[in-house]
Coordinates of C-alpha atoms and ligand atoms in Angstrom, one line a residue:
M1 CA -14.8 10.9 -31.4
T2 CA -13.5 13.3 -28.8
S3 CA -10.7 12.2 -26.6
N4 CA -10.9 13.7 -23.1
E5 CA -7.6 14.2 -21.3
I6 CA -7.5 13.7 -17.5
T7 CA -5.3 15.8 -15.4
S8 CA -7.4 16.1 -12.3
I9 CA -10.1 14.0 -10.5
V10 CA -12.4 15.0 -7.7
I11 CA -14.1 12.3 -5.6
A12 CA -17.2 13.6 -3.9
G13 CA -17.8 11.7 -0.6
G14 CA -15.6 9.9 1.9
G15 CA -17.5 6.7 2.8
T16 CA -16.3 3.2 2.0
S17 CA -16.7 3.8 -1.7
G18 CA -15.0 7.2 -1.8
W19 CA -11.9 6.1 0.1
M20 CA -11.6 2.8 -1.8
T21 CA -11.8 4.7 -5.0
A22 CA -9.2 7.2 -3.9
A23 CA -6.8 4.4 -2.7
A24 CA -7.1 2.4 -5.9
L25 CA -6.9 5.4 -8.3
S26 CA -3.9 6.9 -6.5
H27 CA -2.2 3.5 -6.7
H28 CA -3.1 3.1 -10.4
F29 CA -2.1 6.5 -11.6
T30 CA 1.2 6.7 -9.6
S31 CA 2.3 3.2 -10.8
T32 CA 1.0 3.5 -14.4
F33 CA 1.9 7.1 -15.2
P34 CA 4.8 8.0 -12.8
D35 CA 5.8 11.0 -14.8
K36 CA 2.4 12.5 -15.3
K37 CA 0.9 14.0 -12.2
I38 CA -2.9 13.4 -12.0
A39 CA -4.2 15.4 -9.1
I40 CA -6.8 13.5 -7.0
T41 CA -8.9 15.3 -4.5
L42 CA -11.5 13.8 -2.2
V43 CA -14.2 16.0 -0.6
E44 CA -15.9 14.8 2.6
S45 CA -17.5 16.7 5.4
S46 CA -16.6 15.9 9.1
Q47 CA -20.1 17.4 9.8
L48 CA -21.9 14.7 7.7
G49 CA -21.7 11.1 8.5
T50 CA -21.3 8.0 6.3
I51 CA -24.0 5.3 6.0
G52 CA -22.2 3.4 8.8
V53 CA -23.2 -0.1 7.8
G54 CA -21.8 -2.6 5.3
E55 CA -19.7 -5.0 7.2
A56 CA -20.1 -8.4 5.4
T57 CA -18.0 -8.8 2.2
I58 CA -17.2 -11.4 -0.4
P59 CA -13.7 -12.7 -1.3
T60 CA -13.2 -10.1 -4.1
L61 CA -12.5 -7.6 -1.3
R62 CA -9.3 -9.4 -0.4
R63 CA -8.1 -9.2 -4.0
F64 CA -8.8 -5.5 -3.9
Y65 CA -6.7 -4.7 -0.8
Q66 CA -4.0 -7.2 -1.8
K67 CA -3.4 -5.2 -5.0
L68 CA -2.7 -2.2 -2.8
G69 CA -0.1 -4.2 -0.9
F70 CA -2.1 -5.0 2.2
T71 CA -2.0 -8.6 3.6
D72 CA -5.1 -10.3 5.0
I73 CA -3.5 -10.1 8.5
D74 CA -2.9 -6.3 8.1
V75 CA -6.6 -5.8 7.3
I76 CA -8.0 -8.2 9.9
K77 CA -5.9 -6.5 12.6
A78 CA -6.8 -3.0 11.5
T79 CA -10.5 -3.6 11.2
N80 CA -11.4 -6.0 14.1
A81 CA -12.4 -8.4 11.3
T82 CA -13.3 -12.1 11.4
C83 CA -13.0 -14.6 8.6
K84 CA -16.1 -15.3 6.6
L85 CA -16.6 -18.6 4.8
G86 CA -20.1 -18.0 3.6
I87 CA -23.6 -17.1 4.6
E88 CA -26.0 -19.3 6.6
F89 CA -29.6 -18.9 5.5
K90 CA -32.0 -19.9 8.2
G91 CA -35.7 -20.3 7.8
W92 CA -35.9 -19.7 4.1
T93 CA -37.8 -22.9 3.5
D94 CA -39.5 -23.9 6.7
N95 CA -38.8 -22.2 10.0
N96 CA -36.3 -24.8 11.2
S97 CA -34.4 -25.1 7.9
N98 CA -30.9 -23.8 7.3
F99 CA -28.2 -24.0 4.6
I100 CA -24.9 -22.4 3.9
H101 CA -23.8 -20.7 0.7
P102 CA -20.0 -21.1 0.9
F103 CA -17.3 -19.4 -1.0
G104 CA -16.1 -22.7 -2.4
L105 CA -16.7 -25.7 -4.5
F106 CA -18.9 -28.8 -4.2
G107 CA -17.2 -32.2 -5.0
Q108 CA -14.9 -33.3 -7.7
G109 CA -16.3 -34.0 -11.2
T110 CA -14.6 -35.5 -14.2
K111 CA -13.2 -33.7 -17.2
E112 CA -16.5 -34.1 -19.1
V113 CA -19.1 -34.1 -16.4
P114 CA -19.5 -31.6 -13.5
F115 CA -19.8 -33.1 -10.0
I116 CA -23.5 -32.1 -9.7
H117 CA -24.5 -34.7 -12.3
Y118 CA -22.8 -37.5 -10.4
W119 CA -24.4 -36.4 -7.2
L120 CA -27.8 -36.3 -8.9
K121 CA -27.3 -39.8 -10.3
A122 CA -26.3 -41.1 -6.8
Q123 CA -29.4 -39.4 -5.3
K124 CA -31.7 -41.0 -7.9
N125 CA -30.3 -44.5 -7.1
A126 CA -29.9 -44.2 -3.4
S127 CA -32.4 -46.1 -1.3
T128 CA -31.9 -43.6 1.4
N129 CA -30.8 -40.0 1.0
S130 CA -27.3 -40.7 2.1
N131 CA -25.4 -38.1 0.1
D132 CA -26.0 -34.7 1.5
L133 CA -24.5 -32.3 -1.1
N134 CA -23.0 -30.3 1.8
D135 CA -20.7 -33.2 2.7
F136 CA -18.8 -32.5 -0.5
S137 CA -18.0 -28.9 0.3
L138 CA -14.9 -28.1 2.5
G139 CA -16.2 -24.5 2.8
V140 CA -19.6 -25.6 4.2
N141 CA -18.0 -28.1 6.7
L142 CA -15.4 -25.6 8.0
A143 CA -18.1 -23.0 8.4
Q144 CA -20.5 -25.4 10.2
Q145 CA -17.8 -26.3 12.7
N146 CA -16.4 -22.8 13.0
K147 CA -12.9 -23.8 11.9
F148 CA -10.6 -21.9 9.7
F149 CA -7.2 -22.1 7.9
F150 CA -5.7 -20.4 4.9
P151 CA -6.8 -22.3 1.7
P152 CA -3.8 -24.1 0.1
E153 CA -2.1 -22.1 -2.6
K154 CA -1.7 -25.3 -4.6
P155 CA -4.8 -27.5 -4.0
N156 CA -4.4 -31.2 -4.5
S157 CA -7.8 -31.4 -6.0
Q158 CA -11.1 -29.5 -6.3
L159 CA -12.0 -30.9 -2.9
D160 CA -9.4 -28.5 -1.3
I161 CA -10.8 -25.4 -2.9
F162 CA -12.6 -22.8 -0.8
D163 CA -12.3 -19.1 -0.5
W164 CA -13.0 -16.6 2.2
A165 CA -13.9 -13.0 2.9
L166 CA -14.1 -10.7 5.9
H167 CA -16.6 -9.4 8.4
F168 CA -15.1 -6.0 9.2
D169 CA -15.6 -2.7 10.8
A170 CA -16.4 -0.6 7.7
A171 CA -15.4 2.7 9.4
L172 CA -12.0 1.3 10.3
F173 CA -11.6 0.0 6.7
A174 CA -12.4 3.4 5.3
N175 CA -9.7 4.8 7.7
L176 CA -7.2 2.4 6.3
M177 CA -8.0 3.4 2.8
R178 CA -7.9 7.1 3.8
E179 CA -4.4 6.7 5.3
Y180 CA -3.2 4.9 2.2
S181 CA -4.7 7.5 -0.1
V182 CA -3.3 10.5 1.7
N183 CA 0.1 8.8 1.8
H184 CA -0.2 8.4 -2.0
G185 CA -0.8 12.0 -2.7
V186 CA -4.6 12.3 -2.5
Q187 CA -5.7 15.8 -1.3
L188 CA -8.5 16.0 1.3
I189 CA -11.0 18.8 1.5
D190 CA -13.2 18.9 4.5
N191 CA -16.2 20.8 3.4
I192 CA -19.9 20.6 2.5
I193 CA -20.8 20.5 -1.2
E194 CA -23.6 22.9 -1.8
V195 CA -23.7 23.4 -5.5
V196 CA -22.7 21.3 -8.5
N197 CA -21.8 23.6 -11.4
I198 CA -22.6 22.4 -14.9
S199 CA -21.1 23.9 -18.0
P200 CA -23.9 25.4 -20.1
T201 CA -22.1 24.5 -23.3
S202 CA -20.9 20.9 -22.7
G203 CA -23.3 19.8 -20.0
N204 CA -20.3 18.5 -18.1
I205 CA -19.7 19.2 -14.4
D206 CA -17.2 22.1 -14.1
S207 CA -16.8 22.4 -10.4
L208 CA -18.3 21.9 -6.9
T209 CA -19.0 24.9 -4.7
F210 CA -18.8 24.5 -0.9
K211 CA -20.7 25.9 2.0
D212 CA -18.0 28.5 2.7
G213 CA -18.1 29.8 -0.9
T214 CA -14.9 28.1 -2.1
S215 CA -14.9 25.7 -5.0
V216 CA -12.9 22.9 -6.7
S217 CA -12.9 22.0 -10.4
A218 CA -11.6 18.9 -12.2
D219 CA -11.7 17.1 -15.5
L220 CA -13.4 14.0 -14.1
F221 CA -15.8 13.7 -11.1
I222 CA -16.5 10.5 -9.1
D223 CA -19.8 10.6 -7.3
C224 CA -19.4 8.7 -4.0
S225 CA -21.9 10.8 -2.1
G226 CA -24.1 7.8 -1.1
F227 CA -27.8 7.6 -1.5
K228 CA -27.9 11.4 -2.1
A229 CA -26.2 10.9 -5.5
L230 CA -25.5 14.7 -5.5
L231 CA -23.7 14.8 -8.9
I232 CA -24.9 11.9 -11.0
E233 CA -28.6 12.5 -10.1
G234 CA -28.9 15.8 -8.2
A235 CA -27.0 17.7 -11.0
L236 CA -27.0 15.5 -14.1
K237 CA -30.5 14.0 -13.7
T238 CA -29.3 10.6 -15.0
G239 CA -32.4 8.6 -14.0
F240 CA -32.8 5.4 -12.0
D241 CA -34.1 1.9 -12.9
N242 CA -36.4 1.0 -10.0
W243 CA -36.5 -2.7 -9.2
S244 CA -39.0 -2.6 -6.3
H245 CA -41.5 -4.7 -8.3
W246 CA -39.0 -7.6 -7.9
L247 CA -37.5 -6.8 -4.5
F248 CA -40.1 -5.5 -2.0
N249 CA -37.6 -4.7 0.8
D250 CA -37.2 -0.9 1.1
S251 CA -36.2 -0.4 4.7
A252 CA -33.8 -1.6 7.4
V253 CA -33.1 -1.1 11.1
A254 CA -29.6 -1.8 12.4
V255 CA -27.9 -2.0 15.7
Q256 CA -24.6 -3.3 17.1
S257 CA -24.5 -5.5 20.2
K258 CA -22.0 -7.0 22.6
I259 CA -20.7 -10.3 21.4
T260 CA -21.8 -13.2 23.6
S261 CA -19.8 -16.0 22.2
T262 CA -16.7 -16.6 20.1
P263 CA -17.2 -15.1 16.6
I264 CA -18.4 -17.5 13.9
T265 CA -17.1 -17.8 10.3
R266 CA -20.4 -17.0 8.5
T267 CA -22.9 -14.2 8.2
I268 CA -26.4 -15.2 9.4
S269 CA -29.5 -14.4 7.4
Q270 CA -32.6 -15.4 9.3
A271 CA -35.8 -15.1 7.3
K272 CA -38.7 -13.3 9.1
S273 CA -42.2 -12.5 8.4
A274 CA -41.5 -9.3 6.4
G275 CA -37.8 -9.8 5.4
W276 CA -34.7 -11.1 7.0
Q277 CA -32.4 -10.4 9.9
W278 CA -28.6 -10.3 9.6
Q279 CA -25.9 -11.1 12.2
I280 CA -22.4 -10.1 11.3
P281 CA -19.8 -11.1 13.9
L282 CA -16.7 -9.0 14.4
Q283 CA -14.0 -9.7 16.9
N284 CA -15.4 -7.1 19.4
R285 CA -19.1 -6.8 18.6
M286 CA -22.0 -8.2 16.6
G287 CA -23.7 -6.3 13.8
N288 CA -27.4 -6.9 13.6
G289 CA -30.1 -5.6 11.3
Y290 CA -33.6 -6.4 10.0
V291 CA -34.1 -5.7 6.3
F292 CA -37.8 -5.5 5.6
S293 CA -40.6 -4.4 3.4
S294 CA -42.6 -1.4 4.6
Q295 CA -45.6 -2.8 2.8
Y296 CA -45.7 -5.6 5.3
L297 CA -44.2 -4.2 8.5
D298 CA -43.9 -0.8 10.1
K299 CA -40.6 0.6 11.4
E300 CA -41.5 0.3 15.1
S301 CA -42.5 -3.4 14.8
A302 CA -39.4 -4.1 12.8
K303 CA -37.3 -2.5 15.6
A304 CA -39.1 -4.6 18.2
S305 CA -38.6 -7.8 16.3
L306 CA -34.9 -7.0 15.7
L307 CA -34.3 -6.3 19.4
A308 CA -36.2 -9.4 20.5
D309 CA -33.8 -11.6 18.5
I310 CA -30.5 -10.2 19.8
D311 CA -28.6 -12.0 22.6
G312 CA -26.1 -9.4 23.8
D313 CA -26.7 -5.9 25.2
I314 CA -27.2 -3.3 22.5
L315 CA -24.4 -0.7 22.1
H316 CA -26.5 2.3 20.8
E317 CA -30.0 3.2 19.7
P318 CA -31.1 1.3 16.6
R319 CA -30.7 3.2 13.3
S320 CA -33.2 3.2 10.5
F321 CA -32.6 3.3 6.7
T322 CA -34.8 3.5 3.7
F323 CA -33.8 2.6 0.1
T324 CA -35.0 1.9 -3.4
P325 CA -33.6 -1.2 -5.0
G326 CA -32.2 -0.5 -8.5
R327 CA -29.4 1.1 -10.4
R328 CA -28.6 4.4 -12.0
K329 CA -29.5 4.3 -15.7
K330 CA -25.9 5.2 -16.6
A331 CA -23.3 4.9 -13.9
W332 CA -21.0 7.0 -16.1
N333 CA -22.7 10.1 -17.5
K334 CA -20.8 13.0 -19.1
N335 CA -17.6 13.5 -17.0
C336 CA -19.1 11.9 -13.8
I337 CA -18.9 8.3 -12.7
A338 CA -21.0 7.1 -9.8
V339 CA -19.5 4.5 -7.5
G340 CA -21.2 2.9 -4.4
L341 CA -24.6 3.8 -3.2
S342 CA -24.9 6.7 -5.7
S343 CA -24.8 4.2 -8.5
G344 CA -27.4 1.9 -7.2
F345 CA -28.4 -0.4 -4.3
L346 CA -29.3 -4.0 -3.8
E347 CA -30.2 -5.3 -0.4
P348 CA -27.2 -6.9 1.5
L349 CA -28.6 -10.4 1.3
E350 CA -25.5 -11.7 -0.5
S351 CA -23.1 -8.9 0.8
T352 CA -22.6 -7.5 -2.7
S353 CA -22.6 -3.7 -2.4
I354 CA -18.9 -3.3 -1.6
A355 CA -18.1 -5.9 -4.3
L356 CA -19.9 -3.7 -6.8
V357 CA -17.8 -0.8 -5.6
E358 CA -14.7 -2.9 -6.4
T359 CA -15.9 -3.9 -9.9
A360 CA -16.7 -0.2 -10.6
I361 CA -13.2 0.8 -9.6
E362 CA -11.7 -2.0 -11.7
K363 CA -13.6 -0.7 -14.7
I364 CA -12.5 2.8 -14.1
I365 CA -8.9 1.6 -14.0
L366 CA -9.4 -0.4 -17.2
S367 CA -10.7 2.8 -18.9
F368 CA -7.6 4.7 -17.9
N369 CA -4.7 2.7 -19.4
T370 CA -4.0 6.1 -20.9
P371 CA -5.0 9.3 -19.1
H372 CA -7.8 9.9 -21.6
Y373 CA -11.3 8.6 -22.2
N374 CA -13.8 8.7 -25.0
D375 CA -17.4 7.7 -25.7
N376 CA -16.4 4.1 -26.2
D377 CA -15.0 3.9 -22.7
I378 CA -18.2 5.4 -21.3
N379 CA -20.5 3.1 -23.2
R380 CA -18.5 0.0 -22.3
F381 CA -18.4 1.0 -18.7
N382 CA -22.2 1.4 -18.6
E383 CA -22.9 -1.8 -20.4
V384 CA -20.8 -3.9 -18.1
N385 CA -22.0 -2.1 -15.0
A386 CA -25.6 -2.7 -15.9
L387 CA -24.9 -6.4 -16.4
E388 CA -23.1 -6.8 -13.1
Y389 CA -26.0 -5.2 -11.3
E390 CA -28.6 -7.2 -13.1
R391 CA -26.8 -10.5 -12.5
V392 CA -26.5 -9.8 -8.7
R393 CA -30.2 -8.7 -8.7
D394 CA -31.3 -12.0 -10.2
F395 CA -29.3 -14.0 -7.7
I396 CA -31.0 -12.2 -4.9
I397 CA -34.4 -12.5 -6.5
F398 CA -34.0 -16.3 -6.8
H399 CA -33.8 -16.5 -2.9
Y400 CA -37.2 -14.9 -2.7
K401 CA -38.8 -16.7 -5.7
A402 CA -37.9 -20.1 -4.3
N403 CA -38.8 -19.4 -0.7
Q404 CA -41.3 -21.8 1.0
R405 CA -42.5 -19.6 3.9
N406 CA -46.1 -19.0 4.8
D407 CA -46.0 -16.6 7.7
S408 CA -47.0 -13.5 5.7
P409 CA -48.6 -12.8 2.3
M410 CA -45.3 -11.3 1.2
W411 CA -43.6 -14.6 0.8
Q412 CA -46.5 -16.0 -1.3
R413 CA -46.3 -12.8 -3.5
Y414 CA -42.7 -13.5 -4.1
R415 CA -43.4 -17.1 -5.2
D416 CA -46.2 -15.8 -7.6
M417 CA -44.3 -12.9 -9.1
E418 CA -42.9 -12.8 -12.7
I419 CA -39.1 -12.8 -12.7
P420 CA -36.5 -11.3 -15.0
E421 CA -36.1 -13.3 -18.2
K422 CA -32.5 -14.3 -17.7
L423 CA -33.2 -15.6 -14.3
A424 CA -36.2 -17.6 -15.6
E425 CA -33.9 -19.1 -18.3
K426 CA -31.3 -20.1 -15.7
M427 CA -33.9 -21.7 -13.5
Q428 CA -35.5 -23.6 -16.3
Q429 CA -32.2 -24.9 -17.6
F430 CA -31.1 -26.1 -14.2
K431 CA -34.5 -27.7 -13.5
E432 CA -34.5 -29.6 -16.8
T433 CA -30.9 -30.5 -17.3
G434 CA -28.9 -29.9 -14.1
N435 CA -26.7 -27.4 -16.0
I436 CA -26.1 -24.0 -14.7
I437 CA -25.9 -21.3 -17.4
R438 CA -23.1 -18.8 -16.9
Y439 CA -23.8 -15.3 -18.0
P440 CA -21.1 -12.7 -18.7
W441 CA -20.1 -10.5 -15.7
E442 CA -21.8 -12.6 -13.1
I443 CA -20.1 -12.2 -9.7
F444 CA -21.4 -15.5 -8.4
G445 CA -20.2 -18.8 -10.1
A446 CA -22.0 -22.1 -10.7
D447 CA -21.2 -23.5 -7.2
S448 CA -22.8 -20.4 -5.5
W449 CA -25.9 -21.0 -7.6
L450 CA -25.8 -24.7 -6.8
A451 CA -25.6 -24.0 -3.0
V452 CA -28.7 -21.8 -3.1
F453 CA -30.6 -24.0 -5.6
N454 CA -30.0 -27.0 -3.3
G455 CA -30.6 -25.0 -0.1
L456 CA -34.0 -23.9 -1.3
N457 CA -34.8 -27.5 -2.6
Y458 CA -34.9 -26.4 -6.2
L459 CA -33.4 -29.5 -7.8
P460 CA -33.3 -30.8 -11.4
T461 CA -35.4 -33.6 -12.7
N462 CA -32.6 -34.9 -15.0
Y463 CA -28.9 -35.2 -15.1
D464 CA -26.2 -35.5 -17.8
A465 CA -26.5 -39.0 -19.3
R466 CA -22.7 -39.3 -19.5
A467 CA -22.7 -39.7 -15.7
D468 CA -24.3 -43.1 -16.3
K469 CA -21.0 -44.3 -17.7
M470 CA -19.9 -44.6 -14.1
D471 CA -21.1 -47.7 -12.4
N472 CA -23.3 -47.0 -9.3
D473 CA -21.1 -48.9 -6.8
Y474 CA -17.9 -47.3 -8.2
L475 CA -19.6 -43.9 -7.9
Q476 CA -20.6 -44.4 -4.3
L477 CA -17.1 -45.5 -3.5
H478 CA -15.8 -42.3 -4.9
L479 CA -18.3 -40.2 -3.1
E480 CA -17.4 -41.9 0.2
K481 CA -13.7 -41.1 -0.5
M482 CA -14.5 -37.5 -1.2
K483 CA -16.4 -37.2 2.1
K484 CA -13.5 -38.7 3.9
I485 CA -11.0 -36.4 2.4
I486 CA -13.1 -33.4 3.4
K487 CA -13.8 -34.7 6.9
Q488 CA -10.1 -35.3 7.6
Q489 CA -9.2 -31.7 6.6
V490 CA -12.0 -30.4 8.9
D491 CA -11.0 -32.6 11.8
N492 CA -7.4 -31.4 11.5
A493 CA -8.2 -27.7 11.1
P494 CA -7.8 -25.2 13.9
T495 CA -10.8 -23.4 15.2
H496 CA -11.5 -19.9 14.0
T497 CA -10.7 -18.6 17.4
Q498 CA -7.3 -20.4 17.5
F499 CA -6.6 -18.9 14.0
L500 CA -7.4 -15.4 15.1
V501 CA -5.4 -15.7 18.3
K502 CA -2.3 -17.1 16.4
Y503 CA -2.3 -14.7 13.5
C504 CA -4.2 -11.6 14.5
G505 CA -3.6 -10.9 18.1
Y506 CA -7.2 -11.7 19.0
Q507 CA -7.9 -12.0 22.7
P508 CA -11.1 -14.0 23.3
Ligands
LIG601 C1 -28.9 -1.5 5.8 C2 -27.7 -1.7 4.9 C3 -26.9 -2.7 5.1 C4 -25.7 -2.9 4.3 N1 -24.9 -4.0 4.5 C5 -23.9 -4.2 3.6 C6 -23.1 -5.4 3.7 O1 -23.2 -6.2 4.6 N2 -22.1 -5.6 2.8 C7 -21.9 -4.7 1.8 O2 -21.0 -4.9 1.0 N3 -22.6 -3.5 1.7 C8 -23.6 -3.3 2.6 N4 -24.3 -2.2 2.5 C9 -23.9 -1.1 1.5 C10 -22.7 -0.4 2.1 O3 -23.0 0.2 3.3 C11 -22.3 0.7 1.1 O4 -22.2 0.1 -0.2 C12 -20.9 1.2 1.4 O5 -20.9 1.6 2.8 C13 -20.5 2.4 0.5 O6 -21.3 3.5 0.8 P1 -20.9 4.8 0.1 O7 -19.5 5.2 0.4 O8 -21.3 4.8 -1.3 O9 -21.9 5.9 0.8 P2 -21.8 6.6 2.2 O10 -21.2 5.8 3.3 O11 -23.2 7.2 2.5 O12 -20.8 7.8 2.0 C14 -21.2 9.0 1.4 C15 -20.2 10.1 1.6 O13 -20.6 11.3 1.0 C16 -20.5 12.4 1.9 N5 -21.4 13.4 1.5 C17 -22.8 13.4 1.3 N6 -23.3 14.6 1.0 C18 -22.2 15.4 1.1 C19 -22.1 16.8 0.9 N7 -23.1 17.6 0.6 N8 -20.9 17.4 1.0 C20 -19.8 16.6 1.3 N9 -19.8 15.3 1.5 C21 -21.0 14.7 1.4 C22 -20.9 11.7 3.2 O14 -20.5 12.5 4.3 C23 -20.0 10.4 3.1 O15 -18.7 10.7 3.4 C24 -25.4 -2.0 3.3 C25 -26.3 -0.9 3.1 C26 -27.4 -0.7 3.9 C27 -28.3 0.5 3.7

C-alpha cells in the first residue's frame, strides 16, 4: 500500500469551514510535528462571498474552539453570540404545540434502568398526567424561563447535567478563525480559482490555477468551496447521494432583522405549510429564515410568509438559497478531502452543518498522527463520514415522519413515506420497549432522541419490567424530589441577559 507524505496542504475556500479547517490543522501540525514544517495555504477570493448563513450551533462547537485555546467568553464577545440551550419546535404536531430539544438529560435513573422507564411506569399508573417529562430536564426549564449559568464542572447528579452551544455571527467567527490561522503560519492567497489541474497519471489534483494565471500546488487539497464543490465534484467527479426522496426541502429564504426583545436561549423552529421558519437570536440582531420545499411553495410566497412572521424591521433584502440534501459519495477522494457544504448538506433543522465540519476536521487530524496517509486512512474516513451524515439525516427525517400537521399535502406525504432502515429499527425498538438504540457515530444521544420522541407524541407501549421493582408511591416521591431539585436550580439562576451583562459586556 502506498504511503503518501504530506509537506503542503491547500485549502480551497474561506467560509466557516475553510477557516475552521485552517485553524485546526495549523494548531495540529505545529503542536504535533514542531520540527517538520507543513505549509498550509488557504485560497479565498474577496470578490466572491461566503454563504453568509449558519448561525445556530450545537455544543461540539465549544469543544472545537476550546482546543484552540479560546474560552467561551472570548468567542461570545467576538461574535455577538448568545447562549443556546436547545431548539424549541413550534407547531410540529398541532398549530399550538411546542416542545424543546435541550442539550441535556432527562431525570435520574438507576444503575440498571434508565429514567425513561420509571417515567413511563409513573405515566401508566397516574390517574392524571401529572409528570410532564420536561419537568425532569434542567436544560428545558432554564430554556423555557430564559435563564442561564455555566453547567457545574462536577455535577451532584444527572439532574444537574445540561450542555449549551452558541448562536453566533458566522462571519465574525470565520474572522476569528482567520486571525488565529494567519498567526499560526497559514498563508492566504486572495484569488479566484479557475482551473483545477489533475495529473494524467495518478488522477490526483496537482495544482489550482487562478484567474490571473498564477497557480499553487500541494500534496493534499481540502475542498471548502461550498456548494460549488470545485475540487471534489467539479474536477474529480466524485458523485453525490441525493436524499431528496426523504427530505423534500430544497430552498430557503433568509433575512436578518432588528431585535425587539432580550435574546432568548433557544433557536426557534416554527413549522409552516411548506417547511419551517427559524429564528436565531444574536446580541445585536435576529436571524430569520424559511426553509421550504419548492414542490409546495414558490419563492415569492415563501418570502412573503417569512416577512409576515418577523417582528423587527428587516436589515437587508431577503436572500434566497437552493440546495440538494445529501452527501458526497466519498468525502475523501484521491488527494482531496471535502469539508463543509462541498461534502454534503442537511437542512439546518438541528443546526448540524457546522458540527459536521468539526467532525470532518477531527477525522482529518486523526488521519495525520504521522504526516502520511494511505488507502486505509481514506477508507476509514469515508466510512465514518458516511455514517455521521446518515445518522444526522435520520434524526431530521424523524421530525417529519412523526409530524401531525394537516395544512398541506406535504406533511401527509412525510407521514406516508418509507424511511431509512436504521431509523425504522430505532423507532420500532423505542415504540415496543422504550429503549433507544445507539448507533456508532451518532452525534445525538439518547436524551436528544427522547426529547423529540416525546415532543412529537411518539411514545412506547411498554417499559422495562425491572422498573416495577420500585413501588409506585416511592417512585412518585422520587419524581417529586427530582422536580424540586430542578425547580430550585432554575429559581436561583440568573437570567440570560444578566449572564451576558456580567460576563460578556452585553448592553441590553
Ligand atoms: C439556509 C441555510 C441555513 C443554514 N443554517 C445553519 C445553521 O443554523 N447552523 C449550521 O451549523 N449550519 C447552517 N448552515 C450551513 C452553514 O452555512 C455552512 O455549513 C457553513 O457556513 C460552512 O459553509 P462553507 O464554508 O462550506 O461554504 P461557503 O460559506 O459557501 O464558503 C465557500 C468559500 O469558497 C470560496 N470560493 C468559491 N468558489 C471560489 C473560487 N472559484 N475561487 C476562490 N474561492 C472560491 C467562497 O468565496 C467562500 O470563501 C446553513 C446553510 C443554509 C444554506
